[in-house]
């Protein structure tokens, strides 16, 4: 009986402590789910960077702002929450680490090349098209960062860590390392003058044509999974849009599809490139010796070998 009484007392103290902490998550001008906080942060950062970029007619700030948004949203919502649970610590640190690394790498890459090829045909400045890019990037950041700012709003609910947390963190670590290694390998490959007219097929790029995108998709599914045991109702559905959107946009948007078309236009007349495409998975890493003999139908289902990702004139390259 004494043991039962102590357990009930500890439970009551935790509940009172949780209720007290919940007060720190509610602000007069912002809602208790960090939607307003995240929206204000991304709006201010994007607008400020757009004004500077348009004024100097430069595209050097686009990727720096992209990473900075994630860092700011994760860090500020974590600090404002006041709960500081282990789950919040780890997810916030993961997002901050990813954002700092990505922004730094992309900034160095643009500095080396002197331009961002995405804007080669754009007029930089105070134009509707250039402004529209910053608006769309703001929407992207808000949607993708939703798991972390919703998690940091859960100041009175901290269920024990479970298999979803451990699996989520495992996916993040593996995905993060794949993305970092793939970016480093391609950067070193491009730094060599003898590779100017070659496609990257070294290291991870010999197992998949887009290892960096695979890593990014994996790590965001990991972030969502680590947050999902705390989120309920509409928050769960809003948060799962994050990894789903990353996956769809990377595969069908400006990621895999864009690069596949660009590389085909540049290298398709090269027999060695066609052989590389035939033996190398589009997205999911797989040993080339075992990938090539796999039937085309299985490649389409499990390896994203979809004709819609290829250039129109090369839709007959089913592998």
PDB file of C-alpha atoms in Angstrom, residues 90-91 94-95 97-98 162-180 211-228 240 243 247 284-285:
ATOM      1  CA  UNK A  90      17.570  15.013 -29.734  1.00  0.00           C
ATOM      2  CA  UNK A  91      15.175  15.977 -32.532  1.00  0.00           C
ATOM      3  CA  UNK A  94      19.295  16.698 -35.324  1.00  0.00           C
ATOM      4  CA  UNK A  95      17.444  19.386 -37.306  1.00  0.00           C
ATOM      5  CA  UNK A  97      22.864  19.887 -37.284  1.00  0.00           C
ATOM      6  CA  UNK A  98      21.289  19.072 -40.644  1.00  0.00           C
ATOM      7  CA  UNK A 162       9.957   3.572 -27.579  1.00  0.00           C
ATOM      8  CA  UNK A 163      10.967   1.696 -30.705  1.00  0.00           C
ATOM      9  CA  UNK A 164       9.679   4.494 -32.953  1.00  0.00           C
ATOM     10  CA  UNK A 165      12.113   6.951 -31.368  1.00  0.00           C
ATOM     11  CA  UNK A 166      15.086   4.619 -31.709  1.00  0.00           C
ATOM     12  CA  UNK A 167      14.185   3.645 -35.259  1.00  0.00           C
ATOM     13  CA  UNK A 168      13.624   7.297 -36.170  1.00  0.00           C
ATOM     14  CA  UNK A 169      16.986   8.375 -34.797  1.00  0.00           C
ATOM     15  CA  UNK A 170      18.640   5.453 -36.528  1.00  0.00           C
ATOM     16  CA  UNK A 171      17.107   6.468 -39.863  1.00  0.00           C
ATOM     17  CA  UNK A 172      18.217  10.055 -39.317  1.00  0.00           C
ATOM     18  CA  UNK A 173      21.810   9.109 -38.509  1.00  0.00           C
ATOM     19  CA  UNK A 174      22.123   6.756 -41.496  1.00  0.00           C
ATOM     20  CA  UNK A 175      20.398   9.196 -43.861  1.00  0.00           C
ATOM     21  CA  UNK A 176      22.478  12.120 -42.622  1.00  0.00           C
ATOM     22  CA  UNK A 177      25.744  10.219 -43.089  1.00  0.00           C
ATOM     23  CA  UNK A 178      24.710   9.100 -46.584  1.00  0.00           C
ATOM     24  CA  UNK A 179      23.847  12.670 -47.588  1.00  0.00           C
ATOM     25  CA  UNK A 180      27.087  14.083 -46.166  1.00  0.00           C
ATOM     26  CA  UNK A 211      22.519   9.038 -53.045  1.00  0.00           C
ATOM     27  CA  UNK A 212      22.267  12.528 -51.559  1.00  0.00           C
ATOM     28  CA  UNK A 213      18.528  12.626 -52.256  1.00  0.00           C
ATOM     29  CA  UNK A 214      18.082   9.147 -50.834  1.00  0.00           C
ATOM     30  CA  UNK A 215      19.819  10.263 -47.631  1.00  0.00           C
ATOM     31  CA  UNK A 216      17.647  13.361 -47.320  1.00  0.00           C
ATOM     32  CA  UNK A 217      14.447  11.384 -47.792  1.00  0.00           C
ATOM     33  CA  UNK A 218      15.555   8.833 -45.196  1.00  0.00           C
ATOM     34  CA  UNK A 219      16.515  11.391 -42.542  1.00  0.00           C
ATOM     35  CA  UNK A 220      13.203  13.275 -42.766  1.00  0.00           C
ATOM     36  CA  UNK A 221      11.231  10.046 -42.387  1.00  0.00           C
ATOM     37  CA  UNK A 222      13.405   9.441 -39.340  1.00  0.00           C
ATOM     38  CA  UNK A 223      12.616  12.871 -37.880  1.00  0.00           C
ATOM     39  CA  UNK A 224       8.897  12.311 -38.373  1.00  0.00           C
ATOM     40  CA  UNK A 225       9.031   8.848 -36.839  1.00  0.00           C
ATOM     41  CA  UNK A 226      10.856  10.134 -33.749  1.00  0.00           C
ATOM     42  CA  UNK A 227       8.112  12.754 -33.266  1.00  0.00           C
ATOM     43  CA  UNK A 228       5.089  10.645 -34.163  1.00  0.00           C
ATOM     44  CA  UNK A 240       3.512  13.258 -41.888  1.00  0.00           C
ATOM     45  CA  UNK A 243       8.518  13.431 -45.206  1.00  0.00           C
ATOM     46  CA  UNK A 247       9.849  12.346 -51.054  1.00  0.00           C
ATOM     47  CA  UNK A 284      17.558   3.168 -53.641  1.00  0.00           C
ATOM     48  CA  UNK A 285      21.202   2.078 -53.124  1.00  0.00           C
TER      49      UNK A 285
END
